[in-house]
Amino acid sequence: MAQDFICQILGDGGVVDPLAEKYHAFSSYNYVLNNPMRFIDPDGREPLQDGNPIYRLNAVKYNKKDNSYTIKEQVITSKTTISYKKNNDGQEIMVSTTSNKIASFNTTINSKGEVSKKSNSIKEILTTKETNLSSKDVNISSKTISY
């Protein structure tokens, strides 16, 4: 539940979050998807993931011809920063910048248990979301950088 929707008379969260439809798998009366260790909610609107890396084992394939295994893995990190600025009309704009870094690892192990082939790549996706706090207009831009 976002702090902006706390009922001022009762002092509790008796108001349904307007973004509840976006998170229909969760109660509309919870805060940061009931996981404050993984998500943050800096402006009281919706949870943002910050910091903790996510590991994914995408595939392990066995090749019968040469008795080798190919392993495909990813490590994903996410960092979000929030800042505020004024536009030309003097209205306050919230700027949320998220950096998602994706490290991909492809490793082939031969029948002797030795690494015979390896390829790694890192990709960063920068997403900037500008929200006009008066009109609720949103502008999103994104760019991808490969290393």
mmCIF file with all atom_site columns, C-alpha atoms in Angstrom, residues 1-2 17 23-41 46-48:
data_model
loop_
_atom_site.group_PDB
_atom_site.id
_atom_site.type_symbol
_atom_site.label_atom_id
_atom_site.label_alt_id
_atom_site.label_comp_id
_atom_site.label_asym_id
_atom_site.label_entity_id
_atom_site.label_seq_id
_atom_site.pdbx_PDB_ins_code
_atom_site.Cartn_x
_atom_site.Cartn_y
_atom_site.Cartn_z
_atom_site.occupancy
_atom_site.B_iso_or_equiv
_atom_site.pdbx_formal_charge
_atom_site.auth_seq_id
_atom_site.auth_comp_id
_atom_site.auth_asym_id
_atom_site.auth_atom_id
_atom_site.pdbx_PDB_model_num
ATOM 1  C CA . MET A 1 1  ? 0.000  0.000   0.000  1.00 0.00 ? 1  MET A CA 1
ATOM 2  C CA . ALA A 1 2  ? 1.386  3.358   -0.882 1.00 0.00 ? 2  ALA A CA 1
ATOM 3  C CA . ASP A 1 17 ? -4.188 1.694   -4.333 1.00 0.00 ? 17 ASP A CA 1
ATOM 4  C CA . TYR A 1 23 ? -0.339 -6.007  -9.374 1.00 0.00 ? 23 TYR A CA 1
ATOM 5  C CA . HIS A 1 24 ? -3.486 -8.139  -9.392 1.00 0.00 ? 24 HIS A CA 1
ATOM 6  C CA . ALA A 1 25 ? -1.644 -11.156 -7.945 1.00 0.00 ? 25 ALA A CA 1
ATOM 7  C CA . PHE A 1 26 ? -1.077 -9.225  -4.707 1.00 0.00 ? 26 PHE A CA 1
ATOM 8  C CA . SER A 1 27 ? -3.403 -7.607  -2.233 1.00 0.00 ? 27 SER A CA 1
ATOM 9  C CA . SER A 1 28 ? -4.127 -3.980  -3.001 1.00 0.00 ? 28 SER A CA 1
ATOM 10 C CA . TYR A 1 29 ? -3.478 -3.235  0.680  1.00 0.00 ? 29 TYR A CA 1
ATOM 11 C CA . ASN A 1 30 ? 0.187  -4.245  0.866  1.00 0.00 ? 30 ASN A CA 1
ATOM 12 C CA . TYR A 1 31 ? 3.458  -2.338  0.746  1.00 0.00 ? 31 TYR A CA 1
ATOM 13 C CA . VAL A 1 32 ? 6.298  -3.199  -1.703 1.00 0.00 ? 32 VAL A CA 1
ATOM 14 C CA . LEU A 1 33 ? 4.637  -6.517  -2.625 1.00 0.00 ? 33 LEU A CA 1
ATOM 15 C CA . ASN A 1 34 ? 5.179  -7.681  0.969  1.00 0.00 ? 34 ASN A CA 1
ATOM 16 C CA . ASN A 1 35 ? 8.931  -7.871  0.312  1.00 0.00 ? 35 ASN A CA 1
ATOM 17 C CA . PRO A 1 36 ? 10.742 -4.834  1.770  1.00 0.00 ? 36 PRO A CA 1
ATOM 18 C CA . MET A 1 37 ? 14.126 -6.590  1.492  1.00 0.00 ? 37 MET A CA 1
ATOM 19 C CA . ARG A 1 38 ? 13.896 -6.696  -2.319 1.00 0.00 ? 38 ARG A CA 1
ATOM 20 C CA . PHE A 1 39 ? 11.776 -3.702  -3.299 1.00 0.00 ? 39 PHE A CA 1
ATOM 21 C CA . ILE A 1 40 ? 11.604 -0.012  -2.447 1.00 0.00 ? 40 ILE A CA 1
ATOM 22 C CA . ASP A 1 41 ? 8.788  2.500   -2.882 1.00 0.00 ? 41 ASP A CA 1
ATOM 23 C CA . GLU A 1 46 ? 4.679  1.359   -6.938 1.00 0.00 ? 46 GLU A CA 1
ATOM 24 C CA . PRO A 1 47 ? 7.496  -0.942  -5.843 1.00 0.00 ? 47 PRO A CA 1
ATOM 25 C CA . LEU A 1 48 ? 10.864 -0.770  -7.542 1.00 0.00 ? 48 LEU A CA 1
#
